[in-house]
Amino acid sequence: MSSSLLSKLRLVTVDVTGTLIAYRGQLGDYYCMAAKSAGMPCPDYNRVHQGFKLAYADMSRRHPCFGHAAAMPNADWWKMCVRDSFARAGYDYDDDTFERIFRRIYATFGSSAPYTVFPDAHRFLRWLRGRGLVVGIVSNAEYRYRDVVLPAMGLNQGSEWDFGVFSGIAGVEKPDPRIYEAALEAAGGVAPGEALHIGDSLRKDYAPARSLGMHALLLDRFRTAEAESWRRSGAPVLPDLVAAQEWLAAGDHTEEAEPVAAR
């Protein structure tokens, strides 16, 4: 990477979860509250968590991008996912009880309640836009992130970001490089070499962005075990967006590694 990267950039795209916002508490907290609201005992946290991971992976395989290709209503996709999550965890509710539980879960995750915004997010995004850069959101998420969750967190289109490419709306999801191509196009046909992507996954963020020729940067906010292997692959890895701003502003970076194949 040259020492004048910032002056060459026209676009910065940013991941959401793990980069701008984080989950508050555990999945089991919200499933427990929903079950109790329907008069049922609190499900086991670990079983529900494991059940959800399997159910979500299965739904994403069978109906990717939250059912985009099949024009599946968003609530229907999540209803199938949540019902399967409980089933895999060993909980079988009658239809009326499940409906009450699901309504509570769906409403909760369509609000700001389960999320917290990192304290450096607003300042960093506004700093980028203040320098005349276009800021895009690239996220494997459905329309409620765009319409409800991000605005509720104070991350607003027009002040913190200019456009978003959300998998449930675009019909393509990370690590498919086409989601990054869509972002380059949405920014007005920006060349890959004039764009930087920031995320928290080597497979979903860094590798596909670099495969197109974009610059890329990884955040390791939670000191994950994988971060050292990210560094060994040649990826710049920083602890937060404060460090990312300093890194960009310093203008003295070593050359990035060759593009890494998504794996």
mmCIF file of C-alpha atoms in Angstrom:
data_model
loop_
_atom_site.group_PDB
_atom_site.id
_atom_site.type_symbol
_atom_site.label_atom_id
_atom_site.label_comp_id
_atom_site.label_asym_id
_atom_site.label_seq_id
_atom_site.Cartn_x
_atom_site.Cartn_y
_atom_site.Cartn_z
ATOM 1 C CA MET A 1 0.000 0.000 0.000
ATOM 2 C CA SER A 2 1.412 3.368 -0.901
ATOM 3 C CA SER A 3 1.904 6.136 1.614
ATOM 4 C CA SER A 4 -0.776 8.211 -0.105
ATOM 5 C CA LEU A 5 -3.650 5.712 0.088
ATOM 6 C CA LEU A 6 -6.080 8.117 1.738
ATOM 7 C CA SER A 7 -5.623 10.665 -1.057
ATOM 8 C CA LYS A 8 -6.378 7.951 -3.630
ATOM 9 C CA LEU A 9 -9.568 6.692 -1.999
ATOM 10 C CA ARG A 10 -13.001 7.721 -3.196
ATOM 11 C CA LEU A 11 -15.005 5.079 -1.358
ATOM 12 C CA VAL A 12 -14.892 3.279 1.988
ATOM 13 C CA THR A 13 -17.292 0.380 2.569
ATOM 14 C CA VAL A 14 -17.935 -0.899 6.061
ATOM 15 C CA ASP A 15 -19.346 -4.098 7.530
ATOM 16 C CA VAL A 16 -21.975 -3.720 10.286
ATOM 17 C CA THR A 17 -22.031 -6.426 12.965
ATOM 18 C CA GLY A 18 -18.685 -6.650 14.731
ATOM 19 C CA THR A 19 -17.506 -3.474 13.016
ATOM 20 C CA LEU A 20 -20.076 -0.762 13.748
ATOM 21 C CA ILE A 21 -22.422 -2.512 16.172
ATOM 22 C CA ALA A 22 -22.336 -5.554 18.464
ATOM 23 C CA TYR A 23 -24.942 -7.864 19.954
ATOM 24 C CA ARG A 24 -25.977 -6.961 23.482
ATOM 25 C CA GLY A 25 -26.148 -10.003 25.763
ATOM 26 C CA GLN A 26 -26.760 -13.525 24.493
ATOM 27 C CA LEU A 27 -29.256 -14.981 22.050
ATOM 28 C CA GLY A 28 -30.654 -17.030 24.914
ATOM 29 C CA ASP A 29 -31.605 -13.853 26.789
ATOM 30 C CA TYR A 30 -34.074 -12.858 24.083
ATOM 31 C CA TYR A 31 -35.411 -16.347 23.464
ATOM 32 C CA CYS A 32 -35.891 -16.735 27.219
ATOM 33 C CA MET A 33 -37.825 -13.462 27.526
ATOM 34 C CA ALA A 34 -39.988 -14.422 24.557
ATOM 35 C CA ALA A 35 -40.796 -17.851 26.003
ATOM 36 C CA LYS A 36 -41.627 -16.367 29.403
ATOM 37 C CA SER A 37 -43.896 -13.777 27.786
ATOM 38 C CA ALA A 38 -45.902 -16.707 26.391
ATOM 39 C CA GLY A 39 -46.047 -18.386 29.802
ATOM 40 C CA MET A 40 -43.372 -20.974 29.059
ATOM 41 C CA PRO A 41 -40.193 -21.855 30.967
ATOM 42 C CA CYS A 42 -36.887 -20.329 29.917
ATOM 43 C CA PRO A 43 -35.177 -22.576 27.321
ATOM 44 C CA ASP A 44 -31.624 -23.763 27.899
ATOM 45 C CA TYR A 45 -29.244 -21.081 26.613
ATOM 46 C CA ASN A 46 -26.620 -23.395 25.143
ATOM 47 C CA ARG A 47 -29.125 -25.669 23.392
ATOM 48 C CA VAL A 48 -30.951 -22.689 21.892
ATOM 49 C CA HIS A 49 -27.686 -21.109 20.748
ATOM 50 C CA GLN A 50 -26.505 -24.295 19.061
ATOM 51 C CA GLY A 51 -29.962 -24.907 17.611
ATOM 52 C CA PHE A 52 -30.054 -21.417 16.139
ATOM 53 C CA LYS A 53 -26.602 -21.749 14.560
ATOM 54 C CA LEU A 54 -27.658 -24.954 12.798
ATOM 55 C CA ALA A 55 -31.080 -23.635 11.798
ATOM 56 C CA TYR A 56 -29.666 -20.364 10.459
ATOM 57 C CA ALA A 57 -27.013 -22.178 8.418
ATOM 58 C CA ASP A 58 -29.640 -24.509 6.973
ATOM 59 C CA MET A 59 -32.035 -21.687 6.085
ATOM 60 C CA SER A 60 -29.197 -19.698 4.519
ATOM 61 C CA ARG A 61 -28.296 -22.704 2.382
ATOM 62 C CA ARG A 62 -31.869 -23.484 1.293
ATOM 63 C CA HIS A 63 -33.113 -19.900 0.978
ATOM 64 C CA PRO A 64 -30.080 -17.598 0.718
ATOM 65 C CA CYS A 65 -30.276 -13.864 1.200
ATOM 66 C CA PHE A 66 -33.298 -14.243 3.486
ATOM 67 C CA GLY A 67 -35.356 -15.851 0.740
ATOM 68 C CA HIS A 68 -34.653 -13.155 -1.853
ATOM 69 C CA ALA A 69 -34.782 -15.415 -4.932
ATOM 70 C CA ALA A 70 -38.078 -16.971 -3.848
ATOM 71 C CA ALA A 71 -39.552 -13.570 -2.913
ATOM 72 C CA MET A 72 -40.172 -15.042 0.543
ATOM 73 C CA PRO A 73 -41.572 -12.533 3.041
ATOM 74 C CA ASN A 74 -38.953 -11.634 5.626
ATOM 75 C CA ALA A 75 -41.134 -12.678 8.560
ATOM 76 C CA ASP A 76 -41.765 -16.074 6.964
ATOM 77 C CA TRP A 77 -38.035 -16.715 6.587
ATOM 78 C CA TRP A 78 -37.381 -15.889 10.201
ATOM 79 C CA LYS A 79 -40.420 -17.842 11.412
ATOM 80 C CA MET A 80 -39.059 -20.996 9.760
ATOM 81 C CA CYS A 81 -35.602 -20.309 11.187
ATOM 82 C CA VAL A 82 -36.830 -19.676 14.742
ATOM 83 C CA ARG A 83 -39.162 -22.683 14.760
ATOM 84 C CA ASP A 84 -36.311 -24.911 13.564
ATOM 85 C CA SER A 85 -34.000 -23.368 16.190
ATOM 86 C CA PHE A 86 -36.364 -24.409 18.970
ATOM 87 C CA ALA A 87 -36.948 -27.827 17.411
ATOM 88 C CA ARG A 88 -33.213 -28.527 17.191
ATOM 89 C CA ALA A 89 -32.900 -27.430 20.821
ATOM 90 C CA GLY A 90 -35.607 -29.895 21.821
ATOM 91 C CA TYR A 91 -38.567 -27.536 22.286
ATOM 92 C CA ASP A 92 -41.881 -28.182 20.555
ATOM 93 C CA TYR A 93 -44.563 -25.539 21.108
ATOM 94 C CA ASP A 94 -48.149 -25.613 19.897
ATOM 95 C CA ASP A 95 -48.919 -23.181 17.084
ATOM 96 C CA ASP A 96 -50.533 -20.486 19.249
ATOM 97 C CA THR A 97 -47.707 -20.526 21.785
ATOM 98 C CA PHE A 98 -45.040 -20.474 19.104
ATOM 99 C CA GLU A 99 -46.770 -17.573 17.351
ATOM 100 C CA ARG A 100 -46.652 -15.495 20.552
ATOM 101 C CA ILE A 101 -43.000 -16.403 21.126
ATOM 102 C CA PHE A 102 -42.031 -15.690 17.538
ATOM 103 C CA ARG A 103 -43.783 -12.298 17.438
ATOM 104 C CA ARG A 104 -41.772 -11.207 20.475
ATOM 105 C CA ILE A 105 -38.465 -12.420 19.006
ATOM 106 C CA TYR A 106 -39.118 -10.915 15.570
ATOM 107 C CA ALA A 107 -40.093 -7.543 17.030
ATOM 108 C CA THR A 108 -37.084 -7.515 19.350
ATOM 109 C CA PHE A 109 -34.530 -8.168 16.611
ATOM 110 C CA GLY A 110 -36.199 -5.570 14.416
ATOM 111 C CA SER A 111 -35.429 -2.916 17.041
ATOM 112 C CA SER A 112 -32.321 -1.479 18.669
ATOM 113 C CA ALA A 113 -32.824 -3.570 21.833
ATOM 114 C CA PRO A 114 -30.369 -6.432 21.108
ATOM 115 C CA TYR A 115 -27.612 -4.189 19.758
ATOM 116 C CA THR A 116 -25.106 -1.651 20.964
ATOM 117 C CA VAL A 117 -23.125 0.739 18.789
ATOM 118 C CA PHE A 118 -19.371 0.911 19.241
ATOM 119 C CA PRO A 119 -18.405 4.352 20.627
ATOM 120 C CA ASP A 120 -15.991 5.049 17.757
ATOM 121 C CA ALA A 121 -18.457 4.297 14.939
ATOM 122 C CA HIS A 122 -20.176 7.679 14.497
ATOM 123 C CA ARG A 123 -17.006 9.711 14.680
ATOM 124 C CA PHE A 124 -15.141 7.509 12.197
ATOM 125 C CA LEU A 125 -17.913 7.498 9.593
ATOM 126 C CA ARG A 126 -18.393 11.249 9.867
ATOM 127 C CA TRP A 127 -14.636 11.763 9.602
ATOM 128 C CA LEU A 128 -14.600 9.817 6.333
ATOM 129 C CA ARG A 129 -17.520 11.767 4.898
ATOM 130 C CA GLY A 130 -15.991 15.016 6.107
ATOM 131 C CA ARG A 131 -12.978 14.258 3.939
ATOM 132 C CA GLY A 132 -15.261 13.937 0.905
ATOM 133 C CA LEU A 133 -15.246 10.138 0.776
ATOM 134 C CA VAL A 134 -18.336 8.138 -0.112
ATOM 135 C CA VAL A 135 -19.261 5.713 2.682
ATOM 136 C CA GLY A 136 -21.159 2.515 1.918
ATOM 137 C CA ILE A 137 -22.549 -0.205 4.168
ATOM 138 C CA VAL A 138 -22.016 -3.800 2.987
ATOM 139 C CA SER A 139 -23.836 -6.305 5.174
ATOM 140 C CA ASN A 140 -25.341 -9.780 5.161
ATOM 141 C CA ALA A 141 -28.573 -8.455 6.604
ATOM 142 C CA GLU A 142 -32.179 -7.874 5.647
ATOM 143 C CA TYR A 143 -34.058 -4.638 5.139
ATOM 144 C CA ARG A 144 -34.675 -3.970 8.845
ATOM 145 C CA TYR A 145 -30.989 -3.182 9.365
ATOM 146 C CA ARG A 146 -31.332 -0.400 6.806
ATOM 147 C CA ASP A 147 -34.782 0.863 7.777
ATOM 148 C CA VAL A 148 -34.896 0.360 11.551
ATOM 149 C CA VAL A 149 -31.801 -0.949 13.325
ATOM 150 C CA LEU A 150 -29.092 1.372 11.988
ATOM 151 C CA PRO A 151 -31.228 4.534 12.281
ATOM 152 C CA ALA A 152 -32.225 3.496 15.814
ATOM 153 C CA MET A 153 -28.517 3.296 16.669
ATOM 154 C CA GLY A 154 -27.970 6.813 15.302
ATOM 155 C CA LEU A 155 -26.235 5.489 12.196
ATOM 156 C CA ASN A 156 -28.199 7.382 9.601
ATOM 157 C CA GLN A 157 -28.054 7.463 5.841
ATOM 158 C CA GLY A 158 -27.005 10.946 4.849
ATOM 159 C CA SER A 159 -24.978 11.716 7.970
ATOM 160 C CA GLU A 160 -22.992 8.543 8.737
ATOM 161 C CA TRP A 161 -23.311 6.646 5.445
ATOM 162 C CA ASP A 162 -24.318 7.352 1.863
ATOM 163 C CA PHE A 163 -25.682 4.023 0.608
ATOM 164 C CA GLY A 164 -26.028 0.424 1.664
ATOM 165 C CA VAL A 165 -25.839 -2.967 -0.022
ATOM 166 C CA PHE A 166 -27.774 -5.414 2.156
ATOM 167 C CA SER A 167 -27.900 -9.071 1.126
ATOM 168 C CA GLY A 168 -31.627 -9.461 1.740
ATOM 169 C CA ILE A 169 -32.312 -6.567 -0.643
ATOM 170 C CA ALA A 170 -29.510 -7.082 -3.183
ATOM 171 C CA GLY A 171 -29.901 -10.853 -3.476
ATOM 172 C CA VAL A 172 -26.177 -11.534 -3.116
ATOM 173 C CA GLU A 173 -24.244 -12.076 0.081
ATOM 174 C CA LYS A 174 -20.709 -12.231 1.407
ATOM 175 C CA PRO A 175 -18.296 -13.784 0.633
ATOM 176 C CA ASP A 176 -19.549 -13.518 -2.967
ATOM 177 C CA PRO A 177 -17.456 -10.715 -4.514
ATOM 178 C CA ARG A 178 -20.524 -9.535 -6.423
ATOM 179 C CA ILE A 179 -21.786 -7.789 -3.282
ATOM 180 C CA TYR A 180 -18.650 -5.638 -3.391
ATOM 181 C CA GLU A 181 -19.069 -5.075 -7.119
ATOM 182 C CA ALA A 182 -22.592 -3.837 -6.335
ATOM 183 C CA ALA A 183 -21.135 -1.400 -3.816
ATOM 184 C CA LEU A 184 -18.602 -0.055 -6.325
ATOM 185 C CA GLU A 185 -21.434 0.443 -8.802
ATOM 186 C CA ALA A 186 -23.718 2.073 -6.221
ATOM 187 C CA ALA A 187 -20.954 4.551 -5.431
ATOM 188 C CA GLY A 188 -20.977 5.691 -9.042
ATOM 189 C CA GLY A 189 -18.669 3.195 -10.683
ATOM 190 C CA VAL A 190 -15.694 3.624 -8.380
ATOM 191 C CA ALA A 191 -12.614 1.637 -9.432
ATOM 192 C CA PRO A 192 -11.605 -1.123 -6.982
ATOM 193 C CA GLY A 193 -8.211 0.520 -6.413
ATOM 194 C CA GLU A 194 -10.007 3.643 -5.174
ATOM 195 C CA ALA A 195 -11.980 1.745 -2.539
ATOM 196 C CA LEU A 196 -11.270 0.367 0.935
ATOM 197 C CA HIS A 197 -13.401 -2.192 2.767
ATOM 198 C CA ILE A 198 -13.365 -2.564 6.555
ATOM 199 C CA GLY A 199 -14.779 -5.645 8.275
ATOM 200 C CA ASP A 200 -14.139 -8.331 10.862
ATOM 201 C CA SER A 201 -13.946 -11.527 8.794
ATOM 202 C CA LEU A 202 -11.076 -12.701 6.607
ATOM 203 C CA ARG A 203 -13.424 -14.964 4.626
ATOM 204 C CA LYS A 204 -16.381 -12.619 4.227
ATOM 205 C CA ASP A 205 -14.751 -9.198 4.229
ATOM 206 C CA TYR A 206 -11.035 -9.138 3.484
ATOM 207 C CA ALA A 207 -10.619 -11.928 0.932
ATOM 208 C CA PRO A 208 -13.499 -11.090 -1.450
ATOM 209 C CA ALA A 209 -12.750 -7.358 -1.381
ATOM 210 C CA ARG A 210 -9.065 -7.973 -2.128
ATOM 211 C CA SER A 211 -9.969 -10.457 -4.889
ATOM 212 C CA LEU A 212 -11.520 -7.529 -6.779
ATOM 213 C CA GLY A 213 -8.506 -5.302 -6.217
ATOM 214 C CA MET A 214 -10.019 -3.250 -3.400
ATOM 215 C CA HIS A 215 -7.934 -2.301 -0.387
ATOM 216 C CA ALA A 216 -9.082 -3.985 2.814
ATOM 217 C CA LEU A 217 -8.617 -3.781 6.551
ATOM 218 C CA LEU A 218 -9.746 -6.075 9.366
ATOM 219 C CA LEU A 219 -10.857 -5.139 12.878
ATOM 220 C CA ASP A 220 -10.198 -7.445 15.805
ATOM 221 C CA ARG A 221 -12.331 -5.808 18.489
ATOM 222 C CA PHE A 222 -12.643 -8.925 20.640
ATOM 223 C CA ARG A 223 -9.081 -10.316 20.363
ATOM 224 C CA THR A 224 -10.222 -13.393 18.502
ATOM 225 C CA ALA A 225 -8.058 -16.470 18.131
ATOM 226 C CA GLU A 226 -8.164 -16.139 14.336
ATOM 227 C CA ALA A 227 -6.564 -12.692 14.296
ATOM 228 C CA GLU A 228 -2.997 -13.977 14.310
ATOM 229 C CA SER A 229 -3.657 -16.100 11.219
ATOM 230 C CA TRP A 230 -5.186 -13.003 9.589
ATOM 231 C CA ARG A 231 -1.936 -11.154 10.193
ATOM 232 C CA ARG A 232 0.100 -14.041 8.830
ATOM 233 C CA SER A 233 -1.975 -13.904 5.632
ATOM 234 C CA GLY A 234 -0.832 -10.311 5.177
ATOM 235 C CA ALA A 235 -4.010 -8.544 6.242
ATOM 236 C CA PRO A 236 -3.749 -5.282 8.189
ATOM 237 C CA VAL A 237 -5.475 -5.992 11.537
ATOM 238 C CA LEU A 238 -6.381 -3.204 13.956
ATOM 239 C CA PRO A 239 -8.242 -3.176 17.293
ATOM 240 C CA ASP A 240 -10.902 -0.548 16.510
ATOM 241 C CA LEU A 241 -11.954 2.348 14.306
ATOM 242 C CA VAL A 242 -9.896 4.839 16.315
ATOM 243 C CA ALA A 243 -6.823 2.895 15.234
ATOM 244 C CA ALA A 244 -8.216 2.656 11.698
ATOM 245 C CA GLN A 245 -8.537 6.439 11.504
ATOM 246 C CA GLU A 246 -4.983 6.882 12.797
ATOM 247 C CA TRP A 247 -3.772 4.242 10.330
ATOM 248 C CA LEU A 248 -5.387 6.036 7.415
ATOM 249 C CA ALA A 249 -4.350 9.495 8.550
ATOM 250 C CA ALA A 250 -0.724 8.466 9.156
ATOM 251 C CA GLY A 251 -0.238 7.609 5.499
ATOM 252 C CA ASP A 252 2.706 5.300 6.108
ATOM 253 C CA HIS A 253 1.729 1.710 5.438
ATOM 254 C CA THR A 254 3.516 -1.369 4.261
ATOM 255 C CA GLU A 255 2.428 -2.955 1.016
ATOM 256 C CA GLU A 256 -0.659 -5.149 1.293
ATOM 257 C CA ALA A 257 -0.365 -8.818 0.548
ATOM 258 C CA GLU A 258 -1.575 -10.273 -2.704
ATOM 259 C CA PRO A 259 -5.329 -10.930 -2.814
ATOM 260 C CA VAL A 260 -6.322 -13.832 -0.578
ATOM 261 C CA ALA A 261 -8.689 -16.443 -1.978
ATOM 262 C CA ALA A 262 -11.948 -16.651 -0.023
ATOM 263 C CA ARG A 263 -11.996 -19.824 1.997
#
